[in-house]
């Protein structure tokens, strides 16, 4: 070859090397796309890494007798769930023989993220009892005349969709569970069908989250018409109250936290985890649902004037003890009466007894709440 030819060959080889070198430099740079694509990442070997996480699931334990159009209720709940990117709600209906205990256990077995109670105070109590210690939060949806636990926790009681939104998005608050145990050896013990917890031996132990008691309040609960409650709400308790307010007194002996027993003639004894009752009345103004304490009151008025004094003290939220109204705080108590009395827990009549005990289980239930008074989310 001539010298001129070799010159052109050399230039061609130099150009080729320059191009190859440039390509190598570009593909070896840290921000080069080709270099990253050529090297598989750890995510390549993970199964389902790019899949969306499953949506959360909520079970709603509903008392169908509380609603005229259950399909409309289902649609409202599903709409709220879709808005907040939750899966369609699982609705489990209560029955006459199971007011929510078994349905809640079924929901927990399906590993839902939240369980809501939609019914009366009895439905709420049954669902809450099963959720104690489970770690699964509870939502409170308005479905009855009282909605007492929701009212005490300052939750919506008039708007179903708003209450459902709070249940899905609210903060977790731990509240106390109170337990009442009836004397299992009492031959007069007679339980109503469907109110007992089948997980408790002999159906003698019951959780409550608002109030339990015997005497006047239990008599009022027992005699108030369900049809009347559905028609006019909490005012249905008024006629029953007038019927029983001068009911014969009985002797009650109260022992608080192992102290010396105190006996007196009474018309009513109430043990509370919360303080607010039907009609927005603060029967126990100092009661808090998460203070680890039980509040106990004993009412002993003998006539109209004494009842007026008690009413004034309750209306003015007085926490003073008097001859007609005594107040106590404790973590456990025993109650003995001289004649059998009906016993109620959160509005459910659970039997007749002459003796029962109560104790507190602090912060045992998680409830979804929007209250500013609630502690920070779990």
Coordinates of C-alpha atoms in Angstrom, one line a residue:
X1 CA 0.0 0.0 0.0
X2 CA 1.0 3.6 -0.6
X3 CA 1.7 5.9 2.3
X4 CA -1.5 7.7 1.6
X5 CA -3.5 4.5 1.9
X6 CA -2.0 3.6 5.3
X7 CA -2.8 7.1 6.4
X8 CA -6.5 6.6 5.7
X9 CA -6.5 3.2 7.3
X10 CA -4.9 4.6 10.5
X11 CA -7.4 7.4 10.6
X12 CA -10.3 4.8 10.2
X13 CA -8.9 2.6 13.1
X14 CA -8.6 5.7 15.3
X15 CA -12.1 6.7 14.6
X16 CA -13.4 3.2 15.5
X17 CA -11.5 3.1 18.7
X18 CA -12.8 6.6 19.6
X19 CA -16.4 5.5 19.0
X20 CA -16.0 2.3 21.1
X21 CA -14.3 4.2 23.9
X22 CA -17.1 6.8 23.9
X23 CA -19.7 4.0 24.2
X24 CA -17.8 2.3 27.0
X25 CA -17.6 5.6 28.9
X26 CA -21.2 6.4 28.5
X27 CA -22.4 2.9 29.6
X28 CA -20.2 2.8 32.6
X29 CA -21.3 6.2 34.1
X30 CA -23.2 6.0 37.4
X31 CA -26.2 7.7 35.9
X32 CA -26.3 5.7 32.7
X33 CA -29.7 4.1 32.1
X34 CA -28.3 1.2 30.1
X35 CA -25.9 0.3 32.9
X36 CA -28.8 0.1 35.5
X37 CA -31.0 -1.8 33.1
X38 CA -28.4 -4.4 32.4
X39 CA -27.9 -5.2 36.1
X40 CA -30.9 -6.9 37.8
X41 CA -31.9 -5.5 41.2
X42 CA -32.9 -7.5 44.3
X43 CA -36.5 -6.5 43.6
X44 CA -36.3 -8.6 40.5
X45 CA -36.3 -11.7 42.7
X46 CA -39.1 -10.7 45.0
X47 CA -42.5 -12.2 44.3
X48 CA -45.3 -9.7 43.9
X49 CA -43.2 -6.6 44.7
X50 CA -45.0 -4.5 42.1
X51 CA -48.5 -5.5 43.2
X52 CA -50.7 -3.1 45.2
X53 CA -51.1 -4.1 48.9
X54 CA -54.6 -5.5 49.7
X55 CA -57.2 -3.1 50.8
X56 CA -58.2 -3.1 54.5
X57 CA -61.4 -4.9 55.5
X58 CA -64.0 -4.0 58.1
X59 CA -66.7 -6.3 59.5
X60 CA -70.0 -4.7 60.7
X61 CA -72.0 -6.6 63.2
X62 CA -75.5 -5.4 62.6
X63 CA -78.9 -5.9 64.3
X64 CA -81.3 -6.2 61.4
X65 CA -84.3 -5.4 63.6
X66 CA -83.1 -1.8 64.1
X67 CA -83.5 -0.9 60.4
X68 CA -86.4 -0.9 57.9
X69 CA -84.1 -1.0 54.9
X70 CA -80.9 -2.9 55.5
X71 CA -79.9 -2.8 51.8
X72 CA -79.8 1.0 52.0
X73 CA -77.6 0.7 55.1
X74 CA -75.3 -1.6 53.2
X75 CA -75.0 0.8 50.3
X76 CA -74.1 3.7 52.6
X77 CA -71.4 1.7 54.4
X78 CA -70.0 0.5 51.1
X79 CA -69.9 4.0 49.7
X80 CA -67.9 5.3 52.7
X81 CA -65.5 2.3 52.4
X82 CA -64.9 3.0 48.7
X83 CA -64.2 6.7 49.4
X84 CA -61.5 5.8 51.9
X85 CA -60.1 2.9 49.8
X86 CA -61.3 0.1 52.0
X87 CA -62.7 -3.2 50.8
X88 CA -66.4 -3.7 50.7
X89 CA -67.7 -4.2 54.3
X90 CA -68.5 -7.6 55.6
X91 CA -72.0 -7.5 57.2
X92 CA -72.8 -10.1 59.8
X93 CA -76.3 -10.1 61.2
X94 CA -77.2 -10.7 64.8
X95 CA -80.0 -13.1 65.8
X96 CA -82.3 -13.5 68.8
X97 CA -80.1 -16.2 70.2
X98 CA -76.8 -14.5 69.5
X99 CA -76.7 -10.7 69.8
X100 CA -73.1 -10.3 68.5
X101 CA -70.7 -12.6 70.3
X102 CA -70.4 -15.4 67.7
X103 CA -70.5 -12.9 64.8
X104 CA -67.6 -11.0 66.3
X105 CA -65.6 -14.2 66.7
X106 CA -66.3 -15.0 63.1
X107 CA -65.0 -11.6 62.0
X108 CA -61.8 -12.0 64.0
X109 CA -61.3 -15.5 62.4
X110 CA -61.4 -13.7 59.1
X111 CA -58.6 -11.4 60.3
X112 CA -60.4 -8.2 59.5
X113 CA -58.7 -4.9 60.4
X114 CA -61.7 -3.3 62.2
X115 CA -65.0 -4.5 63.7
X116 CA -68.0 -2.1 64.0
X117 CA -71.1 -2.5 66.0
X118 CA -74.3 -1.3 64.4
X119 CA -77.3 -1.8 66.7
X120 CA -78.4 -1.0 70.2
X121 CA -76.3 -0.9 73.3
X122 CA -76.7 -4.6 73.6
X123 CA -75.0 -5.2 70.3
X124 CA -72.2 -2.8 71.2
X125 CA -71.6 -4.6 74.5
X126 CA -71.5 -8.0 72.8
X127 CA -69.1 -6.9 70.2
X128 CA -66.9 -5.1 72.6
X129 CA -66.7 -8.0 75.0
X130 CA -65.3 -10.3 72.3
X131 CA -62.8 -7.6 71.2
X132 CA -61.4 -7.1 74.7
X133 CA -57.7 -8.0 74.6
X134 CA -57.8 -8.9 70.8
X135 CA -55.9 -5.9 69.6
X136 CA -58.5 -5.3 66.9
X137 CA -60.1 -1.8 67.0
X138 CA -63.8 -1.3 67.4
X139 CA -65.9 1.2 65.5
X140 CA -69.2 2.5 67.0
X141 CA -72.0 3.1 64.5
X142 CA -75.4 4.6 65.6
X143 CA -78.2 2.1 65.4
X144 CA -80.1 2.2 68.7
X145 CA -81.9 4.7 71.0
X146 CA -79.2 5.0 73.6
X147 CA -75.8 4.8 71.9
X148 CA -74.4 5.4 75.4
X149 CA -70.8 4.4 74.8
X150 CA -70.6 6.6 71.7
X151 CA -72.1 9.5 73.5
X152 CA -69.6 9.2 76.4
X153 CA -66.7 9.1 73.9
X154 CA -68.2 12.1 72.0
X155 CA -68.7 10.2 68.7
X156 CA -71.3 10.8 66.1
X157 CA -74.7 9.4 67.0
X158 CA -77.0 10.8 64.3
X159 CA -75.1 10.4 61.0
X160 CA -74.2 6.8 60.0
X161 CA -71.8 7.8 57.1
X162 CA -69.9 10.2 59.3
X163 CA -69.6 7.7 62.1
X164 CA -68.3 5.1 59.6
X165 CA -65.7 7.6 58.3
X166 CA -64.5 8.1 61.9
X167 CA -64.3 4.3 62.4
X168 CA -62.2 3.9 59.3
X169 CA -59.9 6.9 59.7
X170 CA -60.0 7.9 63.4
X171 CA -57.4 7.5 66.1
X172 CA -57.2 4.5 68.4
X173 CA -58.1 5.1 72.1
X174 CA -57.8 2.4 74.7
X175 CA -60.6 2.3 77.3
X176 CA -61.3 0.2 80.3
X177 CA -63.4 -2.9 80.4
X178 CA -65.5 -3.6 83.5
X179 CA -66.5 -7.2 84.4
X180 CA -69.5 -8.2 86.5
X181 CA -69.8 -11.7 87.9
X182 CA -73.1 -13.1 89.2
X183 CA -73.0 -15.6 92.0
X184 CA -72.9 -18.9 90.2
X185 CA -74.3 -20.8 93.2
X186 CA -77.4 -18.6 93.4
X187 CA -80.4 -20.8 92.8
X188 CA -82.5 -17.8 91.6
X189 CA -80.1 -17.0 88.8
X190 CA -82.1 -16.9 85.6
X191 CA -80.6 -15.6 82.4
X192 CA -82.3 -14.1 79.4
X193 CA -81.6 -16.0 76.1
X194 CA -79.0 -14.4 73.9
X195 CA -77.4 -12.1 76.4
X196 CA -74.8 -14.3 78.0
X197 CA -71.3 -14.7 76.6
X198 CA -70.9 -18.4 75.6
X199 CA -67.2 -18.2 76.3
X200 CA -67.8 -17.6 80.0
X201 CA -68.4 -20.6 82.2
X202 CA -72.0 -20.8 83.1
X203 CA -72.8 -17.4 81.5
X204 CA -72.2 -15.7 84.8
X205 CA -69.5 -13.2 83.8
X206 CA -70.3 -10.2 81.7
X207 CA -68.3 -7.3 80.4
X208 CA -69.8 -3.8 80.5
X209 CA -68.4 -0.5 79.2
X210 CA -70.9 2.1 80.4
X211 CA -72.9 1.0 83.6
X212 CA -74.2 -2.0 85.4
X213 CA -76.7 -2.0 88.3
X214 CA -79.6 -3.4 90.2
X215 CA -82.8 -2.0 91.7
X216 CA -84.6 0.9 90.0
X217 CA -82.5 1.2 86.9
X218 CA -82.7 -2.6 86.2
X219 CA -86.5 -2.5 86.7
X220 CA -86.8 0.5 84.3
X221 CA -84.7 -1.3 81.6
X222 CA -86.7 -4.5 82.1
X223 CA -90.1 -3.0 81.7
X224 CA -89.5 -0.4 78.9
X225 CA -91.2 -1.4 75.6
X226 CA -88.8 -2.0 72.6
X227 CA -91.6 -0.8 70.3
X228 CA -91.9 2.5 72.2
X229 CA -88.1 3.0 72.3
X230 CA -88.0 2.6 68.5
X231 CA -90.8 5.1 68.1
X232 CA -89.9 7.9 70.5
X233 CA -86.3 7.1 71.5
X234 CA -84.9 7.5 75.1
X235 CA -88.1 9.2 76.2
X236 CA -89.6 5.7 76.3
X237 CA -87.9 5.2 79.7
X238 CA -89.9 8.0 81.3
X239 CA -93.2 6.1 81.8
X240 CA -91.3 3.1 83.2
X241 CA -89.4 5.4 85.5
X242 CA -92.5 6.9 87.0
X243 CA -93.9 3.4 87.5
X244 CA -90.9 2.2 89.6
X245 CA -89.4 5.3 91.2
X246 CA -91.0 4.6 94.6
X247 CA -90.3 0.9 94.4
X248 CA -89.6 -0.8 97.8
X249 CA -86.1 -0.3 99.1
X250 CA -83.8 -3.2 99.8
X251 CA -80.7 -3.6 102.0
X252 CA -77.4 -3.5 100.1
X253 CA -74.0 -4.2 101.5
X254 CA -71.1 -2.7 99.5
X255 CA -67.5 -3.7 99.9
X256 CA -65.0 -1.6 97.9
X257 CA -61.4 -2.7 97.4
X258 CA -61.4 -5.0 100.5
X259 CA -62.4 -2.2 102.8
X260 CA -65.0 -2.5 105.6
X261 CA -68.5 -3.4 104.3
X262 CA -71.1 -0.6 104.3
X263 CA -74.8 -1.4 104.5
X264 CA -77.8 0.8 103.8
X265 CA -81.4 0.7 102.6
X266 CA -81.4 1.6 98.9
X267 CA -83.5 1.9 95.8
X268 CA -80.7 1.6 93.3
X269 CA -77.0 0.8 93.0
X270 CA -75.1 1.6 89.9
X271 CA -71.5 0.8 88.9
X272 CA -70.1 2.9 86.1
X273 CA -67.2 2.9 83.7
X274 CA -68.6 6.0 82.1
X275 CA -70.8 8.8 83.6
X276 CA -73.3 9.9 81.1
X277 CA -76.7 8.2 80.8
X278 CA -79.8 8.5 78.7
X279 CA -80.9 12.1 78.0
X280 CA -77.4 13.4 78.4
X281 CA -77.5 13.4 82.2
X282 CA -74.1 13.1 83.9
X283 CA -74.9 10.6 86.7
X284 CA -71.2 10.2 87.5
X285 CA -69.5 13.5 86.5
X286 CA -66.0 12.3 87.5
X287 CA -66.2 9.0 85.7
X288 CA -63.6 8.5 82.9
X289 CA -63.6 5.5 80.6
X290 CA -59.8 5.1 80.8
X291 CA -58.9 6.0 84.3
X292 CA -58.7 2.4 85.6
X293 CA -61.4 3.0 88.2
X294 CA -65.0 2.1 88.8
X295 CA -67.5 4.7 90.0
X296 CA -70.2 3.4 92.3
X297 CA -73.3 5.3 93.5
X298 CA -76.0 4.2 95.9
X299 CA -79.4 6.0 95.8
X300 CA -81.5 5.8 99.0
X301 CA -84.2 8.5 98.8
X302 CA -87.4 7.8 100.8
X303 CA -89.9 10.3 99.4
X304 CA -90.6 13.0 96.9
X305 CA -88.5 15.7 98.6
X306 CA -85.5 13.3 98.8
X307 CA -85.8 12.5 95.1
X308 CA -85.9 16.2 94.3
X309 CA -82.7 16.7 96.3
X310 CA -81.0 13.8 94.4
X311 CA -82.2 15.2 91.1
X312 CA -80.8 18.6 91.8
X313 CA -77.5 17.1 92.8
X314 CA -77.3 15.1 89.5
X315 CA -78.4 18.1 87.3
X316 CA -75.8 20.4 88.9
X317 CA -73.1 17.7 88.5
X318 CA -72.4 17.7 92.2
X319 CA -70.0 15.0 93.3
X320 CA -70.8 15.3 97.0
X321 CA -71.9 12.4 99.1
X322 CA -75.1 12.8 101.0
X323 CA -77.6 10.7 103.0
X324 CA -79.6 10.1 99.8
X325 CA -76.8 9.6 97.3
X326 CA -73.4 8.1 98.2
X327 CA -70.5 7.9 95.9
X328 CA -67.4 5.6 95.8
X329 CA -64.4 4.9 93.6
X330 CA -62.6 1.5 93.5
X331 CA -61.0 -1.0 91.2
X332 CA -63.1 -3.9 92.5
X333 CA -66.3 -4.3 94.6
X334 CA -68.7 -6.8 96.0
X335 CA -72.4 -6.2 96.3
X336 CA -74.8 -8.3 98.5
X337 CA -78.5 -7.6 98.9
X338 CA -81.1 -9.0 101.2
X339 CA -83.6 -10.0 98.5
X340 CA -83.0 -11.0 94.9
X341 CA -82.9 -8.1 92.4
X342 CA -82.7 -7.9 88.6
X343 CA -79.2 -7.1 87.3
X344 CA -78.5 -5.1 84.2
X345 CA -75.3 -4.5 82.3
X346 CA -75.3 -1.7 79.6
X347 CA -79.1 -2.0 79.5
X348 CA -79.3 -5.8 79.2
X349 CA -81.0 -7.8 81.9
X350 CA -78.6 -10.6 82.7
X351 CA -80.4 -12.3 85.5
X352 CA -81.6 -12.1 89.1
X353 CA -79.2 -12.4 92.0
X354 CA -78.5 -11.5 95.6
X355 CA -74.8 -11.1 95.1
X356 CA -72.4 -10.0 92.4
X357 CA -68.8 -8.7 92.1
X358 CA -67.3 -6.2 89.7
X359 CA -63.7 -5.5 88.7
X360 CA -61.9 -3.2 86.2
X361 CA -59.6 -4.3 83.4
X362 CA -57.6 -1.2 82.5
X363 CA -57.3 -0.1 78.8
X364 CA -58.4 -3.5 77.5
X365 CA -60.5 -2.3 74.5
X366 CA -59.4 -0.2 71.5
X367 CA -62.1 2.1 70.2
X368 CA -61.8 4.4 67.1
X369 CA -62.5 8.0 68.2
X370 CA -62.2 11.5 66.9
X371 CA -62.3 13.1 70.3
X372 CA -59.6 15.6 71.0
X373 CA -59.5 14.2 74.6
X374 CA -58.3 10.9 73.3
X375 CA -54.6 10.0 73.6
X376 CA -52.4 9.8 70.5
X377 CA -53.0 7.0 68.0
X378 CA -51.5 3.7 68.8

